Tab-separated table of C-alpha atoms in Angstrom:
chain	number	residue	atom	x	y	z
H	30	UNK	CA	-15.516	51.295	155.863
H	31	UNK	CA	-13.209	53.676	157.697
H	32	UNK	CA	-14.438	52.447	161.102
H	33	UNK	CA	-13.938	48.806	160.110
H	34	UNK	CA	-10.387	49.383	158.848
H	35	UNK	CA	-9.454	51.370	161.954
H	36	UNK	CA	-10.548	48.429	164.139
H	37	UNK	CA	-8.411	46.076	162.045
H	38	UNK	CA	-5.368	48.345	162.404
H	39	UNK	CA	-5.754	48.425	166.193
H	40	UNK	CA	-5.814	44.610	166.234
H	41	UNK	CA	-2.819	44.439	163.859
H	42	UNK	CA	-0.694	46.710	166.031
H	43	UNK	CA	-1.675	44.915	169.234
H	44	UNK	CA	-0.814	41.565	167.661
H	45	UNK	CA	2.700	42.664	166.633
H	46	UNK	CA	3.478	44.666	169.772
H	47	UNK	CA	5.897	41.947	170.919
H	48	UNK	CA	7.368	41.302	167.458
H	49	UNK	CA	9.663	43.285	165.191
H	50	UNK	CA	7.020	44.064	162.554
H	51	UNK	CA	5.983	47.356	160.907
H	52	UNK	CA	3.750	49.673	162.901
H	53	UNK	CA	0.565	50.578	161.009
H	54	UNK	CA	-0.510	54.200	160.956
H	55	UNK	CA	-4.047	55.488	160.512
H	56	UNK	CA	-5.406	54.515	157.086
H	57	UNK	CA	-5.905	57.351	154.588
H	58	UNK	CA	-8.927	57.302	152.283
H	59	UNK	CA	-7.787	57.787	148.687
H	60	UNK	CA	-9.135	57.451	145.163
H	61	UNK	CA	-12.277	58.451	143.311
H	62	UNK	CA	-14.769	56.931	145.759
H	63	UNK	CA	-13.560	58.997	148.707
H	64	UNK	CA	-12.888	62.054	146.514
H	65	UNK	CA	-16.539	61.997	145.449
H	66	UNK	CA	-16.430	61.358	141.693
H	67	UNK	CA	-16.410	57.574	141.262
H	68	UNK	CA	-17.455	56.736	137.679
H	69	UNK	CA	-19.037	53.476	138.851
H	70	UNK	CA	-22.472	53.758	140.399
H	71	UNK	CA	-22.336	50.046	141.164
H	72	UNK	CA	-19.483	47.877	142.454
H	73	UNK	CA	-17.367	50.780	143.682
H	74	UNK	CA	-14.138	49.995	145.505
H	75	UNK	CA	-13.069	51.771	148.680
H	76	UNK	CA	-9.299	52.314	148.522
H	77	UNK	CA	-7.317	53.113	151.656
H	78	UNK	CA	-3.581	53.646	152.005
H	79	UNK	CA	-2.035	52.136	155.133
H	80	UNK	CA	1.239	53.833	155.998
H	81	UNK	CA	3.969	51.539	157.370
H	82	UNK	CA	6.419	52.791	159.974
H	83	UNK	CA	9.573	50.762	160.748
H	84	UNK	CA	9.742	48.895	164.057
H	85	UNK	CA	11.915	50.350	166.806
H	86	UNK	CA	15.624	50.218	165.999
H	87	UNK	CA	15.014	50.119	162.217
H	88	UNK	CA	14.736	52.693	159.423
H	89	UNK	CA	13.355	52.579	155.886
H	90	UNK	CA	15.822	53.938	153.336
H	91	UNK	CA	14.254	54.795	149.963
H	92	UNK	CA	16.510	53.908	147.042
H	93	UNK	CA	15.428	55.195	143.602
H	94	UNK	CA	15.010	52.515	140.942
H	95	UNK	CA	15.119	52.865	137.155
H	96	UNK	CA	12.916	55.618	135.758
H	97	UNK	CA	9.615	54.360	134.379
H	98	UNK	CA	6.833	56.726	133.315
H	99	UNK	CA	6.839	57.653	137.022
H	100	UNK	CA	9.461	57.299	139.753
H	101	UNK	CA	9.855	54.010	141.580
H	102	UNK	CA	11.840	52.922	144.613
H	103	UNK	CA	13.246	50.018	146.577
H	104	UNK	CA	12.762	50.285	150.357
H	105	UNK	CA	15.913	49.126	152.137
H	106	UNK	CA	15.526	48.020	155.745
H	107	UNK	CA	18.446	49.182	157.868
H	108	UNK	CA	19.285	49.048	161.560
H	109	UNK	CA	19.849	52.268	163.458
H	110	UNK	CA	21.988	52.821	166.520
H	111	UNK	CA	19.879	53.344	169.657
H	112	UNK	CA	22.719	53.427	172.174
H	113	UNK	CA	22.115	57.090	173.006
H	114	UNK	CA	18.417	56.494	173.609
H	115	UNK	CA	19.291	53.509	175.815
H	116	UNK	CA	21.675	55.690	177.810
H	117	UNK	CA	19.007	58.376	178.321
H	118	UNK	CA	15.933	56.218	178.914
H	119	UNK	CA	17.151	52.689	179.605
H	120	UNK	CA	14.220	51.372	177.547
H	121	UNK	CA	15.863	50.147	174.332
H	122	UNK	CA	18.914	48.055	173.636
H	123	UNK	CA	20.783	48.515	170.388
H	124	UNK	CA	20.649	45.839	167.659
H	125	UNK	CA	23.919	47.089	166.184
H	126	UNK	CA	25.993	47.056	169.350
H	127	UNK	CA	24.285	44.575	171.673
H	128	UNK	CA	24.707	40.934	170.509
H	129	UNK	CA	22.097	39.682	173.000
H	130	UNK	CA	19.472	42.077	171.677
H	131	UNK	CA	20.274	41.131	168.090
H	132	UNK	CA	19.930	37.437	168.930
H	133	UNK	CA	16.642	38.105	170.718
H	134	UNK	CA	15.311	39.866	167.619
H	135	UNK	CA	16.280	36.935	165.400
H	136	UNK	CA	14.400	34.514	167.632
H	137	UNK	CA	11.148	36.539	167.406
H	138	UNK	CA	8.924	37.077	164.357
H	139	UNK	CA	10.594	39.965	162.569
H	140	UNK	CA	10.291	42.160	159.511
H	141	UNK	CA	13.651	41.208	158.007
H	142	UNK	CA	13.012	37.464	157.889
H	143	UNK	CA	9.271	37.489	157.156
H	144	UNK	CA	8.527	40.607	155.083
H	145	UNK	CA	11.750	41.344	153.200
H	146	UNK	CA	13.748	39.914	150.308
H	147	UNK	CA	17.479	40.597	150.545
H	148	UNK	CA	16.840	43.360	153.130
H	149	UNK	CA	14.255	45.091	150.915
H	150	UNK	CA	10.569	45.363	151.795
H	151	UNK	CA	8.660	42.854	149.678
H	152	UNK	CA	5.190	43.961	148.528
H	153	UNK	CA	3.908	40.442	147.939
H	154	UNK	CA	5.039	39.171	151.347
H	155	UNK	CA	3.363	42.129	153.055
H	156	UNK	CA	0.152	41.575	151.051
H	157	UNK	CA	0.087	37.897	152.022
H	158	UNK	CA	0.712	38.800	155.678
H	159	UNK	CA	-2.209	41.289	155.630
H	160	UNK	CA	-4.557	38.830	153.943
H	161	UNK	CA	-3.868	36.079	156.474
H	162	UNK	CA	-4.163	38.457	159.404
H	163	UNK	CA	-7.479	39.940	158.223
H	164	UNK	CA	-8.920	36.423	158.041
H	165	UNK	CA	-7.606	35.645	161.539
H	166	UNK	CA	-8.933	38.839	163.135
H	167	UNK	CA	-12.350	38.888	161.483
H	168	UNK	CA	-13.959	36.753	164.199
H	169	UNK	CA	-12.826	39.316	166.819
H	170	UNK	CA	-14.823	42.153	165.218
H	171	UNK	CA	-18.465	42.883	166.125
H	172	UNK	CA	-19.237	43.038	162.388
H	173	UNK	CA	-18.498	39.316	162.045
H	174	UNK	CA	-21.829	38.506	163.709
H	175	UNK	CA	-23.839	40.128	160.904
H	176	UNK	CA	-21.443	40.300	157.930
H	177	UNK	CA	-19.559	37.762	155.814
H	178	UNK	CA	-15.923	38.267	154.861
H	179	UNK	CA	-14.314	37.102	151.636
H	180	UNK	CA	-10.628	37.846	151.093
H	181	UNK	CA	-9.908	38.226	147.367
H	182	UNK	CA	-6.672	37.285	145.573
H	183	UNK	CA	-4.201	40.128	145.099
H	184	UNK	CA	-0.414	40.153	144.910
H	185	UNK	CA	0.226	43.802	145.848
H	186	UNK	CA	-2.657	44.727	148.157
H	187	UNK	CA	-5.233	43.315	150.550
H	188	UNK	CA	-8.665	43.102	148.914
H	189	UNK	CA	-11.708	41.855	150.744
H	190	UNK	CA	-15.458	41.879	150.336
H	191	UNK	CA	-17.860	42.424	153.227
H	192	UNK	CA	-21.507	41.403	152.784
H	193	UNK	CA	-24.477	41.741	155.109
H	194	UNK	CA	-27.087	39.087	154.326
H	195	UNK	CA	-28.519	39.690	150.862
H	196	UNK	CA	-27.560	43.352	150.848
H	197	UNK	CA	-25.024	44.991	148.594
H	198	UNK	CA	-21.399	44.043	149.240
H	199	UNK	CA	-18.629	46.469	150.126
H	200	UNK	CA	-15.367	45.979	148.231
H	201	UNK	CA	-12.356	47.287	150.158
H	202	UNK	CA	-8.729	47.442	149.013
H	203	UNK	CA	-5.898	48.248	151.409
H	204	UNK	CA	-2.722	49.528	149.764
H	205	UNK	CA	0.544	49.815	151.676
H	206	UNK	CA	2.845	52.803	151.611
H	207	UNK	CA	5.897	54.471	153.103
H	208	UNK	CA	5.888	58.249	153.426
H	209	UNK	CA	8.583	60.309	151.707
H	210	UNK	CA	9.825	62.381	154.634
H	211	UNK	CA	7.018	64.548	156.022
H	212	UNK	CA	5.448	65.146	152.592
H	213	UNK	CA	2.082	64.141	151.099
H	214	UNK	CA	3.880	61.811	148.678
H	215	UNK	CA	4.250	58.094	149.374
H	216	UNK	CA	5.842	55.109	147.728
H	217	UNK	CA	3.070	52.544	147.541
H	218	UNK	CA	2.175	48.999	146.599
H	219	UNK	CA	-0.162	50.114	143.804
H	220	UNK	CA	-0.259	48.028	140.649
H	221	UNK	CA	1.814	49.059	137.663
H	222	UNK	CA	1.095	48.998	133.949
H	223	UNK	CA	4.156	46.862	133.323
H	224	UNK	CA	3.756	43.177	132.465
H	225	UNK	CA	6.115	42.307	135.320
H	226	UNK	CA	6.973	44.312	138.407
H	227	UNK	CA	9.548	43.048	140.937
H	228	UNK	CA	8.035	42.401	144.345
H	229	UNK	CA	10.560	44.780	145.930
H	230	UNK	CA	9.557	47.651	143.599
H	231	UNK	CA	7.341	50.397	145.057
H	232	UNK	CA	5.857	53.167	142.893
H	233	UNK	CA	5.668	56.806	143.856
H	234	UNK	CA	2.039	57.641	144.619
H	235	UNK	CA	0.310	61.023	144.572
H	236	UNK	CA	-2.992	59.576	145.828
H	237	UNK	CA	-2.789	61.276	149.246
H	238	UNK	CA	-1.817	64.619	147.685
H	239	UNK	CA	-4.752	64.306	145.266
H	240	UNK	CA	-7.169	63.544	148.105
H	241	UNK	CA	-5.792	66.527	150.004
H	242	UNK	CA	-6.189	68.742	146.911
H	243	UNK	CA	-9.845	67.811	146.403
H	244	UNK	CA	-10.499	68.396	150.119
H	245	UNK	CA	-8.899	71.826	149.776
H	246	UNK	CA	-11.101	72.627	146.754
H	247	UNK	CA	-14.204	71.464	148.629
H	248	UNK	CA	-13.462	73.978	151.391
H	249	UNK	CA	-12.865	76.830	148.932
H	250	UNK	CA	-15.599	76.178	146.357
H	251	UNK	CA	-19.268	77.105	146.489
H	252	UNK	CA	-21.668	74.449	147.862
H	253	UNK	CA	-23.195	73.973	144.385
H	254	UNK	CA	-19.832	73.524	142.629
H	255	UNK	CA	-20.072	71.143	139.673
H	256	UNK	CA	-16.385	70.174	139.365
H	257	UNK	CA	-16.830	66.633	140.713
H	258	UNK	CA	-19.875	66.027	138.539
H	259	UNK	CA	-17.934	67.211	135.468
H	260	UNK	CA	-15.067	64.838	136.230
H	261	UNK	CA	-17.432	61.952	136.960
H	262	UNK	CA	-19.335	62.419	133.706
H	263	UNK	CA	-16.188	62.709	131.571
H	264	UNK	CA	-14.590	59.613	133.079
H	265	UNK	CA	-17.797	57.576	132.850
H	266	UNK	CA	-18.057	58.468	129.161
H	267	UNK	CA	-14.759	56.702	128.547
H	268	UNK	CA	-15.289	53.524	130.580
H	269	UNK	CA	-14.042	50.567	128.572
H	270	UNK	CA	-11.751	52.745	126.457
H	271	UNK	CA	-7.947	52.910	126.689
H	272	UNK	CA	-7.963	56.627	127.420
H	273	UNK	CA	-6.521	57.156	130.882
H	274	UNK	CA	-8.853	58.209	133.682
H	275	UNK	CA	-5.861	59.937	135.243
H	276	UNK	CA	-5.503	62.118	132.144
H	277	UNK	CA	-8.974	63.584	132.625
H	278	UNK	CA	-8.371	63.961	136.353
H	279	UNK	CA	-5.160	65.883	135.622
H	280	UNK	CA	-6.990	68.204	133.200
H	281	UNK	CA	-9.712	68.986	135.754
H	282	UNK	CA	-7.155	69.612	138.515
H	283	UNK	CA	-5.295	72.072	136.269
H	284	UNK	CA	-8.523	73.900	135.424
H	285	UNK	CA	-9.485	74.099	139.106
H	286	UNK	CA	-6.327	76.139	139.740
H	287	UNK	CA	-6.545	78.321	136.625
H	288	UNK	CA	-10.272	79.146	136.538
H	289	UNK	CA	-11.864	80.999	139.487
H	290	UNK	CA	-13.726	78.532	141.709
H	291	UNK	CA	-16.751	80.828	141.485
H	292	UNK	CA	-16.974	79.822	137.781
H	293	UNK	CA	-17.750	76.199	138.722
H	294	UNK	CA	-21.282	76.765	140.014
H	295	UNK	CA	-23.939	74.412	138.646
H	296	UNK	CA	-25.325	76.915	136.138
H	297	UNK	CA	-21.939	76.808	134.348
H	298	UNK	CA	-21.936	73.019	134.034
H	299	UNK	CA	-22.029	72.881	130.228
H	300	UNK	CA	-19.411	75.611	129.863
H	301	UNK	CA	-17.033	73.803	132.202
H	302	UNK	CA	-17.484	70.563	130.253
H	303	UNK	CA	-16.555	72.491	127.145
H	304	UNK	CA	-13.474	73.920	128.893
H	305	UNK	CA	-12.374	70.407	129.848
H	306	UNK	CA	-12.678	69.047	126.306
H	307	UNK	CA	-11.003	72.104	124.770
H	308	UNK	CA	-8.102	71.903	127.223
H	309	UNK	CA	-7.665	68.198	126.500
H	310	UNK	CA	-7.905	68.751	122.745
H	311	UNK	CA	-5.166	71.381	122.933
H	312	UNK	CA	-2.948	69.044	124.979
H	313	UNK	CA	-3.404	66.229	122.456
H	314	UNK	CA	-2.616	68.544	119.562
H	315	UNK	CA	0.579	69.742	121.266
H	316	UNK	CA	1.311	66.257	122.669
H	317	UNK	CA	1.889	67.930	126.005
H	318	UNK	CA	0.008	67.592	129.296
H	319	UNK	CA	1.971	68.541	132.390
H	320	UNK	CA	1.877	66.485	135.571
H	321	UNK	CA	-0.225	68.339	138.114
H	322	UNK	CA	2.150	68.102	141.087
H	323	UNK	CA	5.627	68.209	139.522
H	324	UNK	CA	6.816	71.658	138.503
H	325	UNK	CA	3.376	73.264	138.900
H	326	UNK	CA	3.605	76.878	140.055
H	327	UNK	CA	-0.158	76.939	140.743
H	328	UNK	CA	-0.044	74.116	143.287
H	329	UNK	CA	-1.705	75.162	146.587
H	330	UNK	CA	0.722	75.701	149.450
H	331	UNK	CA	-1.242	73.174	151.508
H	332	UNK	CA	0.202	70.342	149.393
H	333	UNK	CA	3.611	69.290	150.779
H	334	UNK	CA	6.121	67.861	148.298
H	335	UNK	CA	9.593	66.381	148.860
H	336	UNK	CA	12.434	68.811	148.188
H	337	UNK	CA	13.464	67.172	144.903
H	338	UNK	CA	9.929	67.437	143.514
H	339	UNK	CA	9.585	71.059	144.640
H	340	UNK	CA	12.728	71.899	142.676
H	341	UNK	CA	11.859	69.801	139.601
H	342	UNK	CA	10.756	71.253	136.284
H	343	UNK	CA	7.418	70.411	134.628
H	344	UNK	CA	6.913	66.781	133.569
H	345	UNK	CA	5.051	66.081	130.321
H	346	UNK	CA	2.917	62.958	130.795
H	347	UNK	CA	2.065	63.007	127.060
H	348	UNK	CA	5.721	62.738	126.069
H	349	UNK	CA	5.212	59.181	124.770
H	350	UNK	CA	2.776	60.488	122.148
H	351	UNK	CA	5.635	62.320	120.420
H	352	UNK	CA	7.301	59.014	119.526
H	353	UNK	CA	4.365	56.596	119.299
H	354	UNK	CA	2.122	57.526	116.365
H	355	UNK	CA	-0.248	54.631	117.047
H	356	UNK	CA	-0.742	55.727	120.659
H	357	UNK	CA	-1.402	59.283	119.508
H	358	UNK	CA	-4.004	58.144	116.984
H	359	UNK	CA	-5.662	55.943	119.609
H	360	UNK	CA	-5.797	58.878	122.025
H	361	UNK	CA	-7.298	61.074	119.288
H	362	UNK	CA	-10.037	58.520	118.613
H	363	UNK	CA	-10.794	58.192	122.302
H	364	UNK	CA	-11.050	61.969	122.514
H	365	UNK	CA	-13.575	61.967	119.657
H	366	UNK	CA	-15.578	59.391	121.600
H	367	UNK	CA	-15.505	61.678	124.636
């Protein structure tokens, strides 16, 4: 999957080298499949986050939107002055101060006209662009000789299925993101729980930080560590229920930083399962489960957060249970099922 996506990105970037389109960075494997605890033994989806960099002479300015359960942003496309670079290198002319260069940009395929709405990056336009381009490039890949491609409908991502003959299909989903500074946090095109999400709304994503955390644990833990198996079993037990998979993931991440990693060897499997359920039961009783990355003093130094998140206090992701008695009762019943 990774090799296939990397080939597509090379073709994407070559195709837009003479246009004013985003530059695609190396895709980052995220989510349960790449972290090693996917609850689905069949029909797993391979999620990858493709980071977008602005074309030359442009910048992405993140503008915070209204607070939902998590932070969300609009990504404003702005022009930057490149006069100094032109003076030093002679390679780039400035859109802001060179009318001929600005006119030349307008006459070429460009990000502002094709991928934005009112100067803001539009998730749905980017998704449609990716889907069309994947279809167009498929014939140029060696895999096309032995595999079939089917692009699946999606408004905020690029989903496609790759099948070799009668063998099992691979389901791949490419999400798009813009990095917050030099941190491990991105604003991404991931779906929201809201009934309607504006196409210019991007949600803050911790998927890369989570992948980095589980990689860090894998390096520190014993080879027979059972932490992924514990998480997989707990999540699989709740498939089809309304209880959030992310809740159980958050509990396990907290326990991985509060219990010695030597306590997660396979002989302690049942005890660790008990720790997970007891921790979750306590959180439900107190209606308080803190976000793993925001305001967490136990967060490994390897995880890089934006300044405002490093300075933030703890965030209770169970806060809604304090005001919604029905949601609290539903969570309690789901816990009993677990």
